[in-house]
Short mmCIF file of C-alpha atoms in Angstrom, two decimals:
data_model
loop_
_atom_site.label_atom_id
_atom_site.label_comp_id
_atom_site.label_asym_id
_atom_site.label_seq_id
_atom_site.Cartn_x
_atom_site.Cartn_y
_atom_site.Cartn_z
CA UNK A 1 29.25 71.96 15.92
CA UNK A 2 27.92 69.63 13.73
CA UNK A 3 27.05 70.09 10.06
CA UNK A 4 23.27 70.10 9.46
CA UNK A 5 23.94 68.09 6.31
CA UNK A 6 25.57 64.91 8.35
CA UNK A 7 22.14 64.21 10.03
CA UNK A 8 20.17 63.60 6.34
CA UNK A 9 23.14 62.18 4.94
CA UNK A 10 21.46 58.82 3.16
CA UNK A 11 22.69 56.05 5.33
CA UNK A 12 25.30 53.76 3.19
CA UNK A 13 24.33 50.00 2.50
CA UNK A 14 26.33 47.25 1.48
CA UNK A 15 26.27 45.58 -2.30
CA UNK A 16 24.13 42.79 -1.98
CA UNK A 17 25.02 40.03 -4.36
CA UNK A 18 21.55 38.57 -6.96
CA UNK A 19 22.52 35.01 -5.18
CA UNK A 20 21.69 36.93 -1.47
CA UNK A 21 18.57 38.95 -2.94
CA UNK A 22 16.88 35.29 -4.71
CA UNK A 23 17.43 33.73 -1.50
CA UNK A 24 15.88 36.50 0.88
CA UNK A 25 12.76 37.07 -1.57
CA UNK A 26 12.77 32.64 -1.75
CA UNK A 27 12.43 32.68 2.51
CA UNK A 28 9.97 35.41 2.79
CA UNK A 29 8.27 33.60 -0.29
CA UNK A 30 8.20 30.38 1.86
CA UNK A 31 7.49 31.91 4.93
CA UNK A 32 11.01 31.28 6.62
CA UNK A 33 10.94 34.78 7.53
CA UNK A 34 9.50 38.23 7.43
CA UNK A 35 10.19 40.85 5.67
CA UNK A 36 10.79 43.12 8.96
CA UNK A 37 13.24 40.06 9.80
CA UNK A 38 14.80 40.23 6.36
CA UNK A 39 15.61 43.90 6.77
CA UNK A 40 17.42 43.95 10.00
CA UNK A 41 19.49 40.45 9.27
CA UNK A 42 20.43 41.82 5.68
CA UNK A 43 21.01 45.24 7.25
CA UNK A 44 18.64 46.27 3.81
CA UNK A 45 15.41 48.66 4.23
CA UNK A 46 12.27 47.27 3.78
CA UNK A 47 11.41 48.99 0.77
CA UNK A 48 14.45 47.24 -0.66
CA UNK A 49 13.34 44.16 -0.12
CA UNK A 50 9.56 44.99 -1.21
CA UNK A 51 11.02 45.53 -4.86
CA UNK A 52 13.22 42.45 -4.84
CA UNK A 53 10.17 40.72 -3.98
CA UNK A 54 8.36 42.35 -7.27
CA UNK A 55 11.43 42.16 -9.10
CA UNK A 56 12.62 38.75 -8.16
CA UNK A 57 9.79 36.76 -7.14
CA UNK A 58 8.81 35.33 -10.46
CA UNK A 59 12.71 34.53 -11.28
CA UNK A 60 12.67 32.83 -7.70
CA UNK A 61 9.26 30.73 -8.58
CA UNK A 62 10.59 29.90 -12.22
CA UNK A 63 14.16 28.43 -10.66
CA UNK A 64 12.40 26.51 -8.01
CA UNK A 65 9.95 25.29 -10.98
CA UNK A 66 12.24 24.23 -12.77
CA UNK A 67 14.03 22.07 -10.29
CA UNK A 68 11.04 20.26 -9.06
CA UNK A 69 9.77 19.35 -12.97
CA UNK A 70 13.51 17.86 -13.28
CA UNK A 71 13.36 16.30 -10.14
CA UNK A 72 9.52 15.01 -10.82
CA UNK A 73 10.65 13.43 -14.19
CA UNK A 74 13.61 11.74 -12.70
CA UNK A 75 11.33 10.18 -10.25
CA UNK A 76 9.08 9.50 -12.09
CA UNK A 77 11.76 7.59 -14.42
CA UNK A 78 12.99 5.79 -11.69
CA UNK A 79 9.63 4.73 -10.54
CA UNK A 80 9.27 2.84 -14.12
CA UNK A 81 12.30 1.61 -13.73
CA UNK A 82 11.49 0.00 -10.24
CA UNK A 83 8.39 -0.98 -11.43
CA UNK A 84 9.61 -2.69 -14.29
CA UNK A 85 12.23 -4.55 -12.08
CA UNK A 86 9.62 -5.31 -9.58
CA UNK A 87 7.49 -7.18 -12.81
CA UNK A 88 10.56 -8.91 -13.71
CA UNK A 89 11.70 -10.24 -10.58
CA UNK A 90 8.18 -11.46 -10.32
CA UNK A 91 8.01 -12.95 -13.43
CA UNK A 92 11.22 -15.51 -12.17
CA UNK A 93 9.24 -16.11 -9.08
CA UNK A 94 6.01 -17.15 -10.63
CA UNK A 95 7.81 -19.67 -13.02
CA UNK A 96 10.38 -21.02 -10.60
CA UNK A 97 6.59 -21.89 -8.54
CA UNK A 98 5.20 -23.40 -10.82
CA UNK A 99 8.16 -25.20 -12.41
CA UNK A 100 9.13 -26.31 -8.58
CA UNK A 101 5.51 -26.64 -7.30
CA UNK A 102 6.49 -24.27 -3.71
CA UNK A 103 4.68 -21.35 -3.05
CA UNK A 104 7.70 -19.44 -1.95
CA UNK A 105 6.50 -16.12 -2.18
CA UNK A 106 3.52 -17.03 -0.01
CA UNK A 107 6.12 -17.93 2.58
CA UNK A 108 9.12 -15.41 2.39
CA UNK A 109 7.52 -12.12 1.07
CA UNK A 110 4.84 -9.67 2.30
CA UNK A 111 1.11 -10.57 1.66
CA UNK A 112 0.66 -8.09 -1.09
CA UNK A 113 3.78 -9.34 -3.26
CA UNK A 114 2.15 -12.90 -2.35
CA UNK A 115 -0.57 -11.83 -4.13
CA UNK A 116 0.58 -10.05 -6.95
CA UNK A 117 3.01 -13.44 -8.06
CA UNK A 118 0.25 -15.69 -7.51
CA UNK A 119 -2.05 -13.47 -9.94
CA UNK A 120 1.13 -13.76 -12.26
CA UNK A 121 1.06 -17.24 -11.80
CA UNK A 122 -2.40 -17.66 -13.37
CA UNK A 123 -2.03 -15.47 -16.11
CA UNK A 124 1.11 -17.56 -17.34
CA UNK A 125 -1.11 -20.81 -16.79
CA UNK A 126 -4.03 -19.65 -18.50
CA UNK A 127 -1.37 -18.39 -21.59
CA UNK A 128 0.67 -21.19 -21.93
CA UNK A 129 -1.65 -23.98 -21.12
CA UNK A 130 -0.48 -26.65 -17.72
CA UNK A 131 3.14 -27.76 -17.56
CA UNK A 132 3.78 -31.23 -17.15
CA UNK A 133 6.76 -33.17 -15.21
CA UNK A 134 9.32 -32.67 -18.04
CA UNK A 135 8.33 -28.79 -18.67
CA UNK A 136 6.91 -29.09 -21.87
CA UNK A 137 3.82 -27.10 -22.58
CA UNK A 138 0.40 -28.76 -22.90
CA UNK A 139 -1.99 -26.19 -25.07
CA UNK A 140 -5.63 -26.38 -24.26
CA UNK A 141 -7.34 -24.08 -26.80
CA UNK A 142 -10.63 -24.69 -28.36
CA UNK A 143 -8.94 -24.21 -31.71
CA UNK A 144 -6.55 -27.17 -30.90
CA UNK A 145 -9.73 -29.38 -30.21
CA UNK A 146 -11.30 -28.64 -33.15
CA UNK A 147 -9.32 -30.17 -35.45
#
C-alpha cells in the first residue's frame, strides 16, 4: 500500500542555469515561443517561468540593448568611413576628368555615381578657376580683375 504522502510529494525539477532562464524569458519576449511551450520543453512550471519573466525581463532587454547601441555605433562608424572613401575615390575621378578631358564615370559607373562626380567636377572648376593644357590654374575672381 502506498504512502499517502508519495502522491503530494512536490515533484523534483532540475537546476536551471541564469544562461537557460535569459534565453527562455528572451524567446517568449520575442515571440519564438509560448510560455505553455517553454514549460513543457524546459520541463519548468509555468509559474516558474512567469517570475523569470518579471525577474529577468528587464536584464534580458538591457543585454540585447546594449548589443544593438554597440552594434549601431559600429555601423554607423563604418558608414563614415565608407562614405568618406566613397568622397575620396571621387575626388581622383573628377580630377583625372578634367585633367584627361573623358567622362569616364559617365561610361563605367552607375548613373547616380555619374552624377555625383560630375557635380564634383563643377565645384572644383568653379574653386580653382579652368585648367589649361599644361595644368596650371587660371583664377577668374572679380578681385583678380580689379586690380
Amino acid at each position: 500500500m502506498k504512502n499517502q504522502n508519495e502522491h503530494w510529494q512536490k515533484k523534483k525539477y532540475q537546476k536551471v542555469t541564469l544562461e537557460t532562464k535569459l534565453f527562455v524569458v528572451d524567446q517568449i519576449q520575442n515571440g519564438q515561443i509560448s510560455t505553455n511551450f517553454a514549460s513543457k520543453k524546459y520541463d519548468v512550471p509555468r509559474t516558474t517561468i512567469g517570475y523569470w519573466i518579471k525577474k529577468y525581463s528587464t536584464l534580458v532587454q538591457q543585454n540585447n540593448g546594449m548589443s544593438k547601441n554597440d552594434e549601431i555605433k559600429k555601423l554607423k562608424e563604418k558608414i563614415e568611413e565608407l562614405e568618406f572613401v566613397k568622397d575620396f575615390q571621387q575626388d581622383i575621378i573628377a580630377d583625372m576628368e578634367i585633367i584627361t578631358g573623358v567622362d569616364l564615370a559617365k561610361k563605367s559607373l552607375p548613373k547616380t555615381l555619374a552624377k555625383e562626380i560630375e557635380l564634383k567636377k563643377k565645384n572644383i572648376l568653379k574653386q580653382n578657376g579652368s585648367i589649361n593644357v599644361l595644368g596650371s590654374l587660371n583664377k577668374h575672381s572679380t578681385k583678380d580683375t580689379k586690380h
